[in-house]
Coordinates of C-alpha atoms and ligand atoms in Angstrom, one line a residue:
X441 CA -207.0 -25.1 64.8
X442 CA -204.4 -23.6 67.1
X443 CA -204.9 -24.3 70.7
X444 CA -204.1 -20.8 71.9
X445 CA -203.0 -20.6 75.5
X446 CA -203.5 -16.9 76.6
X447 CA -203.4 -13.2 75.8
X448 CA -200.7 -10.9 77.2
X449 CA -201.9 -8.7 79.9
X450 CA -199.6 -5.8 79.0
X451 CA -201.6 -2.8 77.7
X452 CA -201.1 -1.9 74.1
X453 CA -199.1 -5.1 73.4
X454 CA -202.0 -7.4 73.0
X455 CA -201.0 -10.5 71.2
X456 CA -202.2 -14.1 71.2
X457 CA -199.7 -16.4 72.9
X458 CA -199.2 -20.1 73.0
X459 CA -196.8 -22.3 75.1
X460 CA -194.9 -25.6 74.9
X461 CA -197.8 -27.6 76.3
X462 CA -200.2 -26.4 73.6
X463 CA -197.6 -26.6 70.8
X464 CA -196.9 -30.3 71.5
X465 CA -200.6 -31.1 71.5
X466 CA -201.1 -29.1 68.3
X467 CA -198.2 -30.9 66.6
X468 CA -199.4 -34.3 67.6
X469 CA -203.0 -33.6 66.4
X470 CA -201.8 -32.0 63.2
X471 CA -200.0 -35.3 62.4
X472 CA -203.0 -37.5 63.3
X473 CA -201.4 -38.9 66.5
X474 CA -204.6 -39.0 68.6
X475 CA -203.8 -41.6 71.3
X476 CA -201.2 -41.5 74.0
X477 CA -200.3 -44.4 76.4
X478 CA -198.5 -43.3 79.5
X479 CA -198.2 -42.8 83.2
X480 CA -198.5 -39.2 84.7
X481 CA -196.2 -37.3 87.1
X482 CA -193.8 -34.4 87.1
X483 CA -193.3 -32.8 84.6
X484 CA -196.0 -34.2 82.3
X485 CA -199.1 -34.4 84.5
X486 CA -200.7 -31.2 83.2
X487 CA -199.7 -32.0 79.6
X488 CA -201.7 -35.3 79.9
X489 CA -204.7 -33.3 81.3
X490 CA -204.5 -30.7 78.5
X491 CA -204.0 -33.3 75.8
X492 CA -207.1 -35.1 77.0
X493 CA -209.1 -31.9 77.1
X494 CA -208.0 -31.2 73.6
X495 CA -209.5 -34.4 72.3
X496 CA -206.4 -36.7 72.4
X497 CA -207.2 -40.1 74.0
X498 CA -204.8 -40.4 76.9
X499 CA -204.7 -43.8 78.5
X500 CA -203.1 -43.9 81.9
X501 CA -201.4 -47.2 82.9
X502 CA -200.0 -48.5 86.1
X503 CA -196.5 -49.0 84.8
X504 CA -194.7 -47.4 81.9
X505 CA -193.4 -50.6 80.5
X506 CA -196.9 -51.7 79.8
X507 CA -197.8 -48.3 78.3
X508 CA -194.7 -48.7 76.1
X509 CA -195.7 -52.1 74.9
X510 CA -199.1 -50.7 74.1
X511 CA -197.6 -47.9 72.1
X512 CA -195.3 -50.3 70.2
X513 CA -198.2 -52.6 69.1
X514 CA -200.3 -49.6 68.3
X515 CA -197.6 -48.7 65.8
X516 CA -197.6 -52.2 64.3
X517 CA -201.4 -52.2 64.0
X518 CA -201.8 -48.7 62.5
X519 CA -198.5 -47.9 60.7
X520 CA -198.4 -44.6 62.7
X521 CA -196.0 -44.3 65.5
X522 CA -197.5 -45.4 68.8
X523 CA -196.9 -42.7 71.4
X524 CA -195.8 -43.5 75.0
X525 CA -195.5 -40.6 77.6
X526 CA -193.4 -40.9 80.7
X527 CA -191.9 -38.9 83.5
X528 CA -188.1 -38.4 83.8
X529 CA -185.4 -40.9 84.9
X530 CA -187.3 -43.9 86.4
X531 CA -190.4 -43.5 84.3
X532 CA -188.2 -43.1 81.2
X533 CA -186.2 -46.2 82.1
X534 CA -189.4 -48.2 82.6
X535 CA -190.5 -47.1 79.1
X536 CA -187.1 -47.8 77.5
X537 CA -187.6 -51.6 77.5
X538 CA -190.6 -51.2 75.2
X539 CA -188.7 -48.7 73.0
X540 CA -185.9 -51.2 72.4
X541 CA -188.5 -53.9 71.8
X542 CA -190.2 -51.7 69.2
X543 CA -186.8 -51.1 67.5
X544 CA -186.0 -54.8 67.5
X545 CA -189.4 -55.8 66.2
X546 CA -189.5 -52.9 63.6
X547 CA -192.6 -51.3 65.1
X548 CA -192.9 -47.5 64.8
X549 CA -193.1 -45.9 68.2
X550 CA -192.2 -42.6 69.9
X551 CA -191.2 -42.6 73.5
X552 CA -191.8 -39.0 74.8
X553 CA -190.3 -38.4 78.2
X554 CA -190.2 -35.3 80.3
X555 CA -186.7 -34.6 81.6
X556 CA -185.1 -32.5 84.3
X557 CA -183.2 -29.2 83.9
X558 CA -180.4 -29.4 81.4
X559 CA -178.1 -27.0 83.3
X560 CA -178.3 -29.2 86.4
X561 CA -178.3 -32.6 84.7
X562 CA -175.2 -31.6 82.6
X563 CA -173.3 -30.4 85.7
X564 CA -174.6 -33.5 87.6
X565 CA -175.7 -31.4 90.4
X566 CA -178.4 -33.7 91.6
X567 CA -181.7 -32.5 90.2
X568 CA -185.0 -34.2 90.9
X569 CA -185.0 -37.4 88.8
X570 CA -181.7 -36.4 87.2
X571 CA -180.5 -38.4 84.2
X572 CA -179.0 -37.8 80.8
X573 CA -181.9 -39.6 79.1
X574 CA -181.0 -38.8 75.5
X575 CA -177.6 -40.4 75.8
X576 CA -179.1 -43.5 77.4
X577 CA -181.8 -43.9 74.8
X578 CA -179.6 -43.4 71.7
X579 CA -178.2 -47.0 71.4
X580 CA -181.6 -48.5 71.9
X581 CA -183.6 -46.8 69.2
X582 CA -183.5 -45.7 65.6
X583 CA -183.1 -42.0 66.5
X584 CA -183.2 -39.8 69.6
X585 CA -183.9 -36.1 69.7
X586 CA -184.2 -33.3 72.3
X587 CA -186.2 -30.1 71.9
X588 CA -185.0 -27.1 73.9
X589 CA -187.1 -24.3 72.4
X590 CA -190.9 -24.0 71.9
X591 CA -190.3 -22.9 68.3
X592 CA -188.6 -26.3 67.5
X593 CA -191.4 -28.5 68.8
X594 CA -192.9 -28.8 65.3
X595 CA -189.7 -29.8 63.7
X596 CA -188.7 -32.1 66.6
X597 CA -191.9 -34.1 66.3
X598 CA -191.7 -34.2 62.5
X599 CA -188.2 -35.7 62.7
X600 CA -189.5 -38.2 65.3
X601 CA -192.4 -39.3 63.1
X602 CA -190.2 -39.7 60.0
X603 CA -187.5 -41.6 61.8
X604 CA -190.1 -44.0 63.3
X605 CA -192.0 -44.9 60.2
X606 CA -189.7 -44.5 57.2
X607 CA -187.5 -47.3 55.9
X608 CA -187.5 -50.1 58.5
X609 CA -189.7 -48.8 61.2
X610 CA -188.6 -48.6 64.8
X611 CA -188.5 -46.8 68.1
X612 CA -187.7 -43.1 68.5
X613 CA -187.0 -41.2 71.7
X614 CA -188.1 -37.6 72.1
X615 CA -186.7 -35.7 75.1
X616 CA -188.8 -32.8 76.4
X617 CA -187.2 -31.0 79.3
X618 CA -189.6 -29.6 81.9
X619 CA -188.9 -26.0 81.1
X620 CA -190.0 -26.5 77.5
X621 CA -193.6 -27.1 78.4
X622 CA -193.9 -23.6 80.0
X623 CA -192.1 -21.6 77.3
X624 CA -194.4 -19.0 75.8
X625 CA -194.3 -17.7 72.3
X626 CA -196.4 -15.7 69.8
X627 CA -199.3 -17.9 68.8
X628 CA -199.1 -17.2 65.1
X629 CA -195.4 -17.9 65.0
X630 CA -196.1 -21.0 67.0
X631 CA -198.7 -22.2 64.5
X632 CA -196.4 -21.5 61.6
X633 CA -193.6 -23.5 63.3
X634 CA -195.7 -26.7 63.2
X635 CA -194.9 -29.3 60.5
X636 CA -197.4 -31.7 59.0
X637 CA -195.3 -34.6 57.8
X638 CA -195.9 -35.3 54.1
X639 CA -195.5 -38.9 52.9
X640 CA -193.8 -40.0 56.1
X641 CA -193.0 -43.5 54.8
X642 CA -192.3 -43.0 51.1
X643 CA -192.6 -46.0 48.8
X644 CA -189.3 -47.7 48.1
X645 CA -189.6 -49.1 44.7
X646 CA -187.4 -52.2 44.0
X647 CA -185.0 -52.1 41.1
X648 CA -186.6 -53.9 38.1
X649 CA -183.5 -56.0 37.6
X650 CA -183.8 -57.3 41.2
X651 CA -187.4 -58.3 40.6
X652 CA -186.5 -60.2 37.5
X653 CA -183.6 -61.9 39.2
X654 CA -185.9 -63.0 42.1
X655 CA -188.5 -64.4 39.7
X656 CA -185.8 -66.2 37.6
X657 CA -184.6 -68.0 40.8
X658 CA -188.2 -68.7 41.9
X659 CA -189.0 -70.1 38.5
X660 CA -186.0 -72.4 38.6
X661 CA -187.2 -74.0 41.9
X662 CA -188.3 -77.6 42.1
X663 CA -189.4 -77.3 45.7
X664 CA -190.2 -73.6 46.4
X665 CA -191.2 -72.2 49.8
X666 CA -192.4 -68.7 50.7
X667 CA -191.8 -67.5 54.2
X668 CA -194.0 -64.6 55.4
X669 CA -192.7 -62.5 58.3
X670 CA -194.3 -59.9 60.5
X671 CA -192.9 -57.3 58.1
X672 CA -195.4 -58.6 55.5
X673 CA -198.2 -58.3 58.0
X674 CA -197.1 -54.8 58.9
X675 CA -197.2 -53.7 55.2
X676 CA -201.0 -54.0 55.0
X677 CA -200.6 -55.2 51.4
X678 CA -202.8 -58.2 52.2
X679 CA -204.5 -58.6 48.8
X680 CA -201.3 -58.3 46.8
X681 CA -199.5 -60.8 49.0
X682 CA -202.3 -63.3 48.8
X683 CA -202.5 -62.9 45.0
X684 CA -198.7 -63.4 44.7
X685 CA -198.6 -66.4 46.9
X686 CA -201.6 -68.0 45.1
X687 CA -200.1 -67.2 41.7
X688 CA -196.8 -68.7 42.6
X689 CA -198.5 -71.9 43.7
X690 CA -195.8 -72.4 46.3
X691 CA -196.4 -73.6 49.9
X692 CA -196.0 -70.8 52.4
X693 CA -195.0 -70.7 56.0
X694 CA -196.2 -67.8 58.2
X695 CA -193.9 -66.6 61.0
X696 CA -195.9 -66.2 64.2
X697 CA -197.3 -62.7 63.7
X698 CA -197.8 -63.3 60.0
X699 CA -200.3 -66.0 60.8
X700 CA -203.6 -65.2 59.2
X701 CA -202.1 -63.0 56.4
X702 CA -203.3 -65.9 54.4
X703 CA -205.6 -68.1 56.4
X704 CA -203.8 -71.0 58.2
X705 CA -206.4 -73.3 56.6
X706 CA -205.4 -72.2 53.1
X707 CA -204.4 -75.2 50.9
X708 CA -201.0 -73.8 50.4
X709 CA -200.2 -73.2 54.1
X710 CA -197.3 -75.3 55.3
X711 CA -197.6 -74.3 58.9
X712 CA -198.3 -77.9 60.0
X713 CA -195.4 -79.2 57.9
X714 CA -192.8 -76.8 59.0
X715 CA -189.8 -79.1 59.5
X716 CA -190.4 -80.8 56.1
X717 CA -190.5 -77.6 54.1
X718 CA -187.5 -76.1 55.8
X719 CA -185.5 -79.2 55.2
X720 CA -186.6 -80.1 51.7
X721 CA -187.2 -76.7 49.9
X722 CA -184.6 -75.9 47.3
X723 CA -185.6 -72.2 46.9
X724 CA -186.8 -70.1 49.8
X725 CA -188.3 -66.6 49.3
X726 CA -188.4 -64.5 52.5
X727 CA -191.0 -61.7 52.5
X728 CA -190.5 -59.4 55.5
X729 CA -188.9 -62.2 57.5
X730 CA -185.4 -62.1 58.8
X731 CA -183.1 -65.1 59.0
X732 CA -182.5 -64.7 62.7
X733 CA -182.7 -67.3 65.5
X734 CA -186.4 -67.9 64.9
X735 CA -185.4 -69.4 61.5
X736 CA -182.2 -71.0 62.9
X737 CA -180.1 -68.4 61.0
X738 CA -180.9 -70.1 57.7
X739 CA -178.5 -73.0 58.3
X740 CA -177.8 -76.1 60.4
X741 CA -180.0 -79.2 61.1
X742 CA -183.3 -77.4 60.7
X743 CA -182.5 -76.6 57.1
X744 CA -181.4 -80.1 56.1
X745 CA -178.6 -81.3 53.8
X746 CA -179.9 -80.1 50.4
X747 CA -178.4 -76.9 49.0
X748 CA -180.8 -73.9 49.1
X749 CA -181.1 -70.7 47.4
X750 CA -182.6 -67.7 49.2
X751 CA -184.5 -64.8 47.8
X752 CA -185.1 -62.1 50.2
X753 CA -187.5 -59.1 50.2
X754 CA -186.7 -56.5 52.7
X755 CA -186.8 -52.7 53.0
X756 CA -183.3 -52.7 54.6
X757 CA -180.4 -53.5 52.3
X758 CA -178.3 -54.4 55.3
X759 CA -180.5 -57.3 56.0
X760 CA -179.2 -59.2 52.9
X761 CA -176.5 -61.8 53.6
X762 CA -176.9 -61.3 57.3
X763 CA -176.6 -65.0 58.0
X764 CA -176.3 -66.8 54.7
X765 CA -175.8 -65.8 51.1
X766 CA -178.9 -64.3 49.5
X767 CA -178.8 -65.0 45.7
X768 CA -181.7 -62.7 44.9
X769 CA -181.9 -59.7 47.2
X770 CA -184.8 -57.4 46.5
X771 CA -184.7 -54.1 48.4
X772 CA -188.0 -52.3 48.6
X773 CA -191.1 -51.8 50.6
X774 CA -193.2 -54.9 50.6
X775 CA -196.3 -53.4 49.0
X776 CA -194.4 -52.0 46.1
X777 CA -192.2 -55.1 45.7
X778 CA -195.0 -57.6 45.8
X779 CA -197.0 -55.7 43.2
X780 CA -193.8 -55.4 41.0
X781 CA -193.4 -59.2 41.3
X782 CA -197.0 -59.8 40.4
X783 CA -196.7 -57.6 37.4
X784 CA -193.5 -59.2 36.2
X785 CA -194.9 -62.8 36.6
X786 CA -197.1 -62.5 33.7
X787 CA -200.2 -64.6 33.2
X788 CA -198.7 -68.0 32.6
X789 CA -196.7 -68.8 35.7
X790 CA -196.1 -72.5 36.1
X791 CA -197.2 -74.0 39.4
X792 CA -194.6 -76.1 41.3
X793 CA -194.6 -79.9 40.6
X794 CA -197.5 -81.9 42.0
X795 CA -194.9 -84.1 43.7
X796 CA -193.7 -81.3 46.0
X797 CA -197.2 -80.0 46.7
X798 CA -198.4 -83.6 47.5
X799 CA -195.4 -84.2 49.8
X800 CA -196.2 -81.1 51.8
X801 CA -200.0 -81.7 51.9
X802 CA -199.5 -85.3 53.1
X803 CA -197.1 -84.2 55.9
X804 CA -199.5 -81.4 56.9
X805 CA -202.6 -83.7 56.9
X806 CA -200.7 -86.4 58.9
X807 CA -199.7 -83.9 61.6
X808 CA -203.1 -82.3 61.8
X809 CA -204.7 -85.8 62.1
X810 CA -202.2 -86.8 64.8
X811 CA -203.0 -83.8 66.9
X812 CA -206.8 -83.8 66.5
X813 CA -207.8 -86.3 69.2
X814 CA -205.5 -84.6 71.8
X815 CA -207.4 -81.3 71.1
X816 CA -210.7 -82.9 72.0
X817 CA -209.9 -84.2 75.4
X818 CA -212.0 -82.9 78.3
X819 CA -209.5 -83.7 81.1
X820 CA -209.7 -81.9 84.4
X821 CA -207.3 -80.5 85.4
X822 CA -206.7 -79.5 81.8
X823 CA -203.7 -80.1 79.7
X824 CA -202.5 -77.5 77.2
X825 CA -204.1 -79.4 74.2
X826 CA -207.5 -79.7 75.8
X827 CA -207.7 -76.1 76.7
X828 CA -206.2 -74.9 73.4
X829 CA -208.6 -77.1 71.4
X830 CA -211.4 -75.1 72.8
X831 CA -209.7 -71.7 72.1
X832 CA -209.0 -72.8 68.6
X833 CA -212.7 -73.3 67.9
X834 CA -213.6 -70.0 69.5
X835 CA -211.1 -68.1 67.3
X836 CA -212.5 -70.0 64.2
X837 CA -216.0 -68.8 65.1
X838 CA -214.8 -65.3 65.9
X839 CA -212.1 -64.7 63.2
X840 CA -211.9 -60.9 63.8
X841 CA -211.0 -61.2 67.5
X842 CA -207.5 -60.3 68.3
X843 CA -205.4 -63.0 70.0
X844 CA -202.6 -61.9 72.3
X845 CA -200.3 -64.6 73.4
X846 CA -197.3 -65.0 75.7
X847 CA -195.7 -67.7 78.0
X848 CA -193.4 -70.6 77.2
X849 CA -195.6 -73.7 76.7
X850 CA -198.6 -71.5 76.6
X851 CA -197.0 -69.6 73.7
X852 CA -195.4 -72.3 71.7
X853 CA -198.4 -74.7 71.8
X854 CA -201.0 -71.9 71.2
X855 CA -199.0 -70.7 68.2
X856 CA -199.2 -74.2 66.6
X857 CA -202.7 -75.1 67.6
X858 CA -204.8 -71.9 67.2
X859 CA -205.4 -71.3 63.5
X860 CA -205.6 -67.6 62.5
X861 CA -208.0 -66.6 59.7
X862 CA -207.3 -62.9 59.2
X863 CA -204.2 -60.6 59.0
X864 CA -202.7 -59.0 62.1
X865 CA -205.0 -60.8 64.5
X866 CA -202.2 -62.6 66.3
X867 CA -199.9 -60.5 68.5
X868 CA -197.2 -62.1 70.6
X869 CA -193.8 -61.9 72.2
X870 CA -192.0 -61.2 68.9
X871 CA -188.3 -61.2 68.1
X872 CA -187.0 -61.4 71.7
X873 CA -189.6 -63.8 73.1
X874 CA -190.1 -61.2 75.8
X875 CA -192.5 -61.8 78.7
X876 CA -194.6 -58.8 79.7
X877 CA -196.3 -57.6 76.5
X878 CA -199.7 -59.2 77.4
X879 CA -201.8 -56.5 79.0
X880 CA -200.2 -53.6 77.2
X881 CA -200.9 -55.3 73.8
X882 CA -204.4 -56.2 74.8
X883 CA -205.3 -52.7 75.8
X884 CA -203.8 -51.1 72.6
X885 CA -205.4 -53.8 70.4
X886 CA -208.8 -53.0 71.9
X887 CA -208.3 -49.3 71.7
X888 CA -206.8 -49.1 68.2
X889 CA -209.2 -51.7 66.5
X890 CA -212.3 -51.7 68.6
X891 CA -212.3 -55.5 68.2
X892 CA -212.7 -58.0 71.1
X893 CA -209.4 -59.3 72.5
X894 CA -208.6 -62.8 73.8
X895 CA -205.3 -62.9 75.8
X896 CA -203.8 -66.3 76.3
X897 CA -201.3 -66.0 79.0
X898 CA -198.9 -68.2 80.9
X899 CA -199.3 -67.6 84.7
X900 CA -195.7 -66.3 84.8
X901 CA -196.1 -64.2 81.6
X902 CA -199.2 -62.6 83.0
X903 CA -197.4 -61.6 86.2
X904 CA -195.2 -59.2 84.3
X905 CA -198.1 -56.9 83.4
X906 CA -200.9 -58.2 85.7
X907 CA -201.7 -54.9 87.5
X908 CA -203.0 -53.5 84.2
X909 CA -206.2 -55.6 84.7
X910 CA -207.3 -52.5 86.7
X911 CA -206.6 -50.4 83.5
X912 CA -208.7 -52.8 81.5
X913 CA -211.6 -52.4 84.0
X914 CA -211.2 -48.7 84.3
X915 CA -211.5 -48.2 80.5
X916 CA -214.1 -51.0 80.2
X917 CA -212.2 -52.6 77.4
X918 CA -213.5 -55.8 75.7
X919 CA -210.6 -57.9 76.9
X920 CA -210.9 -61.6 78.0
X921 CA -207.7 -62.8 79.7
X922 CA -207.2 -66.5 80.0
X923 CA -204.4 -67.5 82.3
X924 CA -203.0 -71.0 81.8
X925 CA -202.3 -71.6 85.5
X926 CA -199.9 -74.5 85.9
X927 CA -198.4 -73.1 89.1
X928 CA -195.2 -71.9 87.6
X929 CA -192.7 -71.2 84.9
X930 CA -192.8 -74.2 82.4
X931 CA -194.2 -76.5 85.0
X932 CA -195.4 -76.3 88.6
X933 CA -193.7 -79.4 89.9
X934 CA -190.1 -78.4 90.6
X935 CA -188.8 -78.9 94.1
X936 CA -185.8 -77.3 95.7
X937 CA -183.6 -80.2 96.8
X938 CA -181.5 -78.0 99.1
X939 CA -183.7 -76.3 101.5
X940 CA -186.8 -74.5 102.7
X941 CA -187.3 -72.0 99.8
X942 CA -189.6 -73.0 97.0
X943 CA -187.9 -74.0 93.7
X944 CA -187.1 -71.1 91.4
X945 CA -189.7 -71.9 88.8
X946 CA -192.8 -72.5 91.0
X947 CA -195.5 -70.1 92.3
X948 CA -198.1 -70.4 95.1
X949 CA -200.0 -73.5 94.3
X950 CA -203.7 -73.2 93.4
X951 CA -203.6 -69.4 92.9
X952 CA -206.8 -67.8 91.9
X953 CA -206.0 -65.0 89.4
X954 CA -209.7 -64.6 88.7
X955 CA -210.0 -62.8 92.1
X956 CA -207.7 -60.1 90.8
X957 CA -210.2 -59.1 88.2
X958 CA -213.1 -59.2 90.6
X959 CA -211.2 -56.7 92.8
X960 CA -211.7 -54.1 90.1
X961 CA -215.2 -54.9 89.1
X962 CA -214.5 -57.2 86.2
X963 CA -215.7 -60.7 85.8
X964 CA -213.6 -63.5 87.3
X965 CA -214.1 -67.2 86.5
X966 CA -212.2 -70.3 87.7
X967 CA -212.3 -72.9 84.9
X968 CA -211.2 -76.5 85.6
X969 CA -212.2 -78.2 82.4
X970 CA -212.3 -77.4 78.7
X971 CA -216.1 -77.3 78.8
X972 CA -216.1 -74.7 81.6
X973 CA -213.4 -72.7 79.7
X974 CA -215.4 -72.7 76.5
X975 CA -218.5 -71.4 78.3
X976 CA -216.6 -68.7 80.1
X977 CA -214.7 -67.4 77.1
X978 CA -217.8 -67.4 74.9
X979 CA -219.7 -65.4 77.6
X980 CA -216.9 -62.9 77.9
X981 CA -216.6 -62.4 74.1
X982 CA -220.3 -62.0 73.8
X983 CA -220.6 -59.5 76.6
X984 CA -217.5 -57.6 75.9
X985 CA -217.0 -57.2 79.7
X986 CA -213.5 -57.2 81.1
X987 CA -213.0 -60.9 82.1
X988 CA -210.2 -63.0 83.6
X989 CA -210.4 -66.7 83.5
X990 CA -208.1 -68.8 85.7
X991 CA -207.7 -71.9 83.6
X992 CA -206.4 -74.7 85.8
X993 CA -203.7 -76.6 83.9
X994 CA -202.0 -79.8 85.2
X995 CA -198.7 -78.6 86.7
X996 CA -196.9 -81.5 85.1
X997 CA -198.1 -80.9 81.6
X998 CA -195.5 -78.5 80.3
X999 CA -191.9 -78.9 79.2
X1000 CA -188.8 -76.9 80.1
X1001 CA -188.7 -73.7 78.1
X1002 CA -191.6 -74.8 75.9
X1003 CA -190.3 -75.6 72.4
X1004 CA -186.9 -73.9 72.8
X1005 CA -185.4 -75.9 75.6
X1006 CA -182.4 -76.6 73.3
X1007 CA -181.3 -73.0 73.8
X1008 CA -180.5 -73.6 77.5
X1009 CA -176.7 -73.8 78.0
X1010 CA -175.4 -77.2 79.0
X1011 CA -172.2 -78.0 80.9
X1012 CA -170.3 -81.1 80.3
X1013 CA -169.7 -81.2 84.1
X1014 CA -173.2 -81.0 85.1
X1015 CA -175.6 -82.9 82.9
X1016 CA -179.1 -81.6 83.4
X1017 CA -181.6 -84.0 84.8
Ligands
TPP41 C1 -188.7 -60.2 80.3 C2 -188.4 -61.7 80.4 N1 -188.0 -62.3 81.5 C3 -187.8 -63.6 81.6 C4 -188.0 -64.4 80.5 C5 -187.8 -65.9 80.6 N2 -189.0 -66.7 80.4 C6 -189.3 -67.2 79.3 S1 -190.8 -68.0 79.3 C7 -191.1 -67.5 80.9 C8 -192.3 -67.8 81.6 C9 -192.9 -69.2 81.2 O1 -193.9 -69.5 82.1 P1 -195.5 -69.3 81.8 O2 -195.7 -67.9 81.3 O3 -196.2 -69.6 83.1 O4 -195.7 -70.3 80.7 P2 -195.8 -71.9 80.8 O5 -194.6 -72.5 80.1 O6 -195.8 -72.3 82.2 O7 -197.1 -72.3 80.1 C10 -190.0 -66.8 81.4 C11 -189.9 -66.2 82.8 C12 -188.4 -63.8 79.3 N3 -188.7 -64.5 78.2 N4 -188.7 -62.4 79.3
MG42 MG1 -197.0 -71.4 83.7

C-alpha cells in the first residue's frame, strides 16, 4: 500500500501527495527489502524514523563500517541485497570499505548514502559534508547510481537491486541527495513510478556442450578433486551439490565459507588432507571457487609437480583462465549448472579408484588422530588447541548455530579445528582476510536467521568492531562473543628493543574485555581454562543472552601472521628473527 504523505491544502486542488521519503520506503518494501543497517544523521535521520514506523527493521549501529559489513553478510545469507544506510561524506566513506568488501566477496549489497547539494558540491563551494560520493564509489562497486528526482526513485532502486544480485553478485552504491527526500509529487503518479523487480537474478543455464566437456574431463580423472567455494554456498543449491559430489565419488575440499555445505565429517571430505589432495589430484573441479591467493593461484609448490587439468564452474566468464588454463570452463549459475551436470552424468557413473580414495582417507585419518590429543588439553592459561577443542564440541552439539570467526591464529586454527555440519554456518574474513567483520556479521546473522551466533575473535580482530557490543545488548541479540585474548596481534610477547613505547603488536596485558559487555547490561565472563570456557559458552547459548567471554590464551602460543606468515615480505639485507 502506498505510504501517502499528505494532502494539498489549496482549496479545489485536493490531491493526494507523496514525497521522496515515502517513495524510497515504498520502493524498498515493494521489493522485499525489509531490513536496514545504518547510522543516523543529516540528511537521513527522519528517513530512518519513517522507515521504522512503516515496518522496516532499522538497526542503528555505532559505526558505519560495521553496519556495512552487516549488510554485506545479510546479502550472502539471504540472496537479497543487504541495505546499509549512511550520512554523507564521512559516513559514506566509513561504509565504503564494506561496499568494496561486498564486491570482492561477491555478496549483494546496496550502500545508500545521503549526499549534499549537487549545485554546491559540483562547484566545490564547501557544503556541509561536501563530497562527490558517486565518483568515489564507482571504482569500488559493481554499479553506482544517483537519483535526482522523486519520480525516478522506483527505477533507481530497481537498477540497484538488479545490479547487486544478477550475474556475479556485488556491491552497489545509491546516492540520494538531501533535497530528494523532501521532493513532493502526486501520490498516484508516485505509486505508478515504483518498480517491483521481476526475476532479479535470472538463471544462467550453461551450454550443454560445456557440461559434456566438463564431465568428459572429470570421467578421465584418476585422482579427481572437487573444490567448493563460497559461491557454491551462496547458491543455496545444497541438495543438488551434495548429490553431485556424492554421485561423483570424488574427494571434496571446502573453502572456508563453504565448510558445512557437505558436513566436514562426510567420508568424502578432504579438509584434513588439504596438502595431499592439492598436490596429487590430476583433475580439479572448482565450483564457485576462484583460483586466487587462497588457492595459491592454481600453481607453484602447493599444487605439486604432477600436471593438472582444471574444470571451473562460475557465473562470470571472465573468471576462466584468470590464473591458469581452464580446460573445461562451464559458465552458468551454480544451481542450474550442478543440476545439468547431475542430469548428464546418467545412472552408472564410475567412482574414482579405491587407491586414490584410500590415500586421501589415510592422510585425513592420520592428521585427525595427530591433532586429537592436543584438542583435549585443559591447560591454563589456554592454548589455541585446548580452547578450540571445546568450541568444536559445542558446534557439533549445536550444528545450527552460526560461527563468526576472525583473527590470525584465532582464524586459521579455528577454521581447521571446528567442523561445520550445515551450509552457511561459518562466516569469516573472506577474500581479503579483513579484520573488523566480527560484530557486524554477528548482528546480521542473528537478525537475518534468528539462530544463535558464536563469535570467535582474536583480541585484535575484536577491537575493530568492539563498540558494537552495545548494539548487541540494545537489540538483545543471541550473540556469544569469545575473545581469544593473547595480549596482542599474533602473540603478546613482543618487546620494543629500542625504547619506552610498547612493541607494535602488543596490547595492555591482562585486559578484561568481559567488562565491556557488563557495561551495557550483557553477561561478561573471564575464562582461564577450557572447562570454564565450555561452561560459559554453553550457558550463553542456552540463555540466548548477549555474552562476552574473555578467554585467556597463553601470549606465547600463536605464530606470526597465523598460517600465512610466508606472505610477509623479506629483505635479503635484514633477515627476520
Ligand atoms: C582491516 C585490517 N587491518 C589489519 C589487518 C592485519 N591483521 C591481520 S590479522 C590481524 C590481527 C591478528 O591478531 P588477533 O586478532 O589478536 O589474532 P591472534 O593471531 O592473536 O589470535 C591484523 C591486525 C587486516 N587483516 N585487516
Ligand atoms: Mg591476539
